[in-house]
């Protein structure tokens, strides 16, 4: 029988304060796959896909950020089971990343299905365009209107960084799945929050739930553990699956319970 998930409460570490400067790259390598990447600047490519199954009045709003090689629509479809349950109590908004990975695109005109990324990684392993990713989300969303951020993989790292940046002042919860710790994202978040009155506490006390699979071949449990520790006020759940956003009933219920607790504070 599968063993039950392990829940770990992470103690906070101090935030990194060094700013970062990301350079634009048009051709990079991603592990074994080489691809071309095209940055998008205009809102028509945004595709803010609202997914709900009823009246959205007075529902808390959750910004949903997809993983690399996904889009808002792809992520929404991937987590359909969890999305339907979450949508009963929350208004979910799925945002497209700003970078289209052109070599991964199918031969069709549906840009909502084009694989995307929030930032890139150079041949030397450095994550680039992270600053631009945060700026893109801030510019293309109503930052004051969101109550929580949910993200998968790269989008989960971005969700944590956005919380720490202070750009979303009303965020009361962050949920990530399969998300790695990426120092550059924390450096950019710190550079945003450094202009605020209390930069070391911005978003740090916001409740955060991090889920990771013990058989995840792309993101190690230890990497998500570091994300949990550096992000502040986090709980880590290690489940028995791989690199995915969990949709099993038990895991979704844990997410719902977490949100209920976070919104009751």
XYZ file of C-alpha atoms in Angstrom:
265
model
C 0.000 0.000 0.000
C 1.236 3.568 -0.686
C 2.549 5.213 2.435
C 0.892 8.436 3.626
C 2.389 11.799 2.650
C 4.996 13.362 4.902
C 4.303 16.884 6.120
C 7.218 19.043 7.237
C 6.945 22.552 8.670
C 9.838 24.660 7.385
C 11.590 27.159 9.601
C 12.320 30.517 7.897
C 15.754 31.577 6.766
C 16.791 35.166 5.994
C 15.939 36.449 2.526
C 18.691 37.046 -0.022
C 19.157 40.723 -0.775
C 21.450 40.827 -3.830
C 19.725 42.171 -6.959
C 20.095 40.459 -10.291
C 20.370 41.685 -13.874
C 18.973 39.283 -16.457
C 20.124 39.419 -20.076
C 17.907 38.552 -23.005
C 18.742 35.215 -24.620
C 17.107 34.043 -27.833
C 18.658 30.584 -28.053
C 19.326 28.400 -25.017
C 19.692 24.748 -24.069
C 17.328 23.059 -21.632
C 18.961 19.846 -20.402
C 18.898 17.720 -23.584
C 16.496 19.874 -25.623
C 17.595 22.898 -27.622
C 14.902 25.354 -28.592
C 14.248 28.891 -29.768
C 12.409 31.239 -27.422
C 10.428 34.312 -28.366
C 9.553 36.943 -25.790
C 6.049 38.370 -25.890
C 5.356 41.953 -24.926
C 1.741 42.585 -25.851
C -1.391 41.780 -23.876
C -3.156 39.875 -26.733
C -0.869 36.943 -25.963
C -1.785 37.080 -22.289
C -4.761 34.688 -22.431
C -6.113 35.235 -18.931
C -8.314 32.137 -18.976
C -10.883 32.336 -16.194
C -11.987 28.878 -15.143
C -15.027 28.563 -12.907
C -18.146 26.473 -12.606
C -20.550 29.006 -11.186
C -21.071 32.486 -9.816
C -17.776 34.243 -9.109
C -19.292 36.960 -6.903
C -17.374 37.412 -3.663
C -15.187 34.363 -4.277
C -11.538 34.781 -3.281
C -9.407 35.096 -6.405
C -6.444 32.819 -7.079
C -3.801 33.574 -9.709
C -2.607 30.315 -11.306
C 0.871 30.103 -12.868
C 1.768 27.186 -15.127
C 5.026 25.279 -15.390
C 7.623 25.460 -18.132
C 6.498 23.907 -21.454
C 2.875 24.624 -20.488
C 0.430 27.512 -20.933
C -2.520 28.742 -18.930
C -4.896 26.550 -20.930
C -2.648 23.482 -20.787
C -2.203 23.830 -17.023
C -5.939 24.336 -16.522
C -6.697 21.160 -18.480
C -3.972 19.167 -16.701
C -5.452 19.874 -13.286
C -9.114 19.687 -14.364
C -10.130 17.478 -11.430
C -8.542 19.757 -8.850
C -9.700 22.870 -10.724
C -13.352 21.865 -10.566
C -13.195 21.325 -6.810
C -11.271 24.524 -6.183
C -13.636 26.519 -8.401
C -16.549 25.783 -6.097
C -15.109 28.187 -3.572
C -12.521 30.191 -5.491
C -12.250 32.197 -8.706
C -9.261 30.789 -10.625
C -7.363 32.840 -13.229
C -4.776 31.110 -15.433
C -2.103 33.401 -16.860
C 0.139 32.659 -19.854
C 3.889 33.052 -19.471
C 5.627 35.725 -21.578
C 8.011 33.446 -23.516
C 6.868 31.100 -26.279
C 9.147 28.082 -26.775
C 8.863 28.006 -30.532
C 10.610 24.700 -31.218
C 8.084 22.977 -28.952
C 5.036 24.417 -30.739
C 2.676 22.194 -32.725
C 1.782 23.203 -36.254
C -1.469 24.968 -35.449
C -2.664 28.516 -34.867
C -3.983 28.058 -31.339
C -1.556 30.159 -29.316
C -3.286 29.149 -26.082
C -1.671 25.729 -26.537
C 1.812 27.044 -27.338
C 4.357 25.866 -24.713
C 5.670 28.777 -22.708
C 8.105 29.702 -19.987
C 8.418 32.439 -17.379
C 12.191 32.694 -17.693
C 15.068 30.841 -19.352
C 18.266 29.114 -18.336
C 21.573 29.669 -20.087
C 24.173 27.056 -20.977
C 26.081 27.817 -17.771
C 22.995 27.065 -15.663
C 22.099 30.650 -14.800
C 18.414 31.565 -14.791
C 17.833 34.665 -16.894
C 14.895 37.036 -17.466
C 13.612 36.394 -13.947
C 13.265 40.126 -13.268
C 11.273 40.488 -16.481
C 9.013 37.601 -15.453
C 7.988 39.292 -12.208
C 7.523 42.581 -14.006
C 5.368 40.890 -16.665
C 3.006 39.371 -14.098
C 2.752 42.632 -12.181
C 1.982 44.616 -15.325
C -0.604 42.196 -16.677
C -2.626 41.496 -13.558
C -4.678 43.520 -11.107
C -2.270 42.867 -8.250
C -4.555 44.270 -5.555
C -7.396 41.892 -6.412
C -5.777 38.510 -5.752
C -6.071 36.630 -2.486
C -3.753 33.690 -3.278
C -1.245 32.477 -5.861
C -0.973 28.874 -7.043
C 1.870 27.635 -9.206
C 3.328 24.479 -10.676
C 7.057 23.863 -11.172
C 8.653 27.081 -12.465
C 5.323 28.818 -11.821
C 5.462 27.718 -8.184
C 8.880 29.295 -7.724
C 7.506 32.448 -9.335
C 4.453 32.371 -7.023
C 6.713 32.275 -3.963
C 8.908 35.085 -5.306
C 5.875 37.266 -6.097
C 4.638 36.823 -2.550
C 8.000 37.921 -1.156
C 8.285 40.848 -3.574
C 5.423 42.762 -1.970
C 3.816 43.350 -5.368
C 0.646 41.489 -4.341
C -0.226 43.146 -1.010
C -3.417 41.184 -0.343
C -2.061 37.674 -0.855
C -3.056 35.429 2.041
C -1.825 32.070 0.766
C 0.648 30.521 -1.680
C 0.428 26.955 -3.042
C 3.161 25.295 -5.096
C 3.712 21.839 -6.544
C 6.942 20.443 -7.953
C 8.621 23.830 -7.568
C 12.420 24.146 -7.270
C 14.430 26.607 -5.232
C 15.995 29.114 -7.642
C 18.212 31.725 -5.923
C 17.826 34.236 -8.763
C 14.070 34.422 -8.123
C 14.646 35.255 -4.468
C 17.245 37.860 -5.387
C 14.783 39.587 -7.711
C 12.017 39.428 -5.097
C 14.363 41.015 -2.559
C 15.239 43.814 -4.971
C 11.507 44.595 -5.343
C 10.788 44.513 -1.622
C 13.889 46.558 -0.704
C 11.986 49.716 -1.651
C 9.278 49.004 0.935
C 9.162 50.044 4.589
C 9.815 46.584 6.041
C 11.458 44.571 3.234
C 12.454 41.549 5.314
C 8.881 40.804 6.389
C 6.982 41.390 3.152
C 5.209 38.172 2.214
C 7.405 36.220 4.604
C 4.620 35.406 7.042
C 2.124 34.540 4.316
C 1.149 30.853 4.740
C 2.679 28.672 2.034
C 2.002 25.056 1.116
C 4.617 23.253 -0.991
C 3.891 19.824 -2.479
C 6.555 17.639 -4.090
C 6.693 14.061 -5.350
C 9.243 11.645 -3.953
C 9.585 10.128 -7.458
C 9.871 13.513 -9.206
C 12.693 13.110 -11.740
C 12.853 16.841 -12.562
C 12.676 18.583 -9.184
C 14.327 16.946 -6.176
C 12.546 16.931 -2.839
C 15.548 18.733 -1.356
C 15.157 21.601 -3.832
C 11.515 22.140 -2.860
C 12.536 21.830 0.798
C 14.916 24.754 0.262
C 12.117 26.724 -1.424
C 9.975 26.043 1.630
C 12.697 27.099 4.055
C 13.695 30.288 2.229
C 10.107 31.298 1.475
C 9.049 31.555 5.107
C 5.993 30.189 6.970
C 5.812 27.107 4.778
C 4.676 23.515 5.084
C 6.133 20.796 2.874
C 4.092 17.763 1.821
C 5.992 14.908 0.171
C 3.631 12.644 -1.783
C 4.231 9.359 -3.594
C 3.881 10.667 -7.171
C 6.179 12.412 -9.630
C 6.432 15.825 -11.298
C 2.829 16.990 -11.337
C 0.246 19.115 -9.621
C -1.649 16.566 -7.505
C -5.278 15.965 -8.445
C -6.066 12.978 -6.237
C -8.921 13.638 -3.831
C -6.785 13.392 -0.690
C -4.202 15.884 -1.963
C -6.853 18.315 -3.226
C -8.553 18.152 0.163
C -5.254 19.060 1.817
C -5.050 22.090 -0.449
C -8.634 23.066 0.360
C -8.016 22.648 4.090
C -4.878 24.769 3.817
C -6.781 27.546 2.031
C -9.607 27.443 4.556
C -7.119 27.797 7.397
C -5.151 30.571 5.651
C -8.260 32.608 4.867
C -9.587 32.251 8.413
C -6.562 33.981 9.936
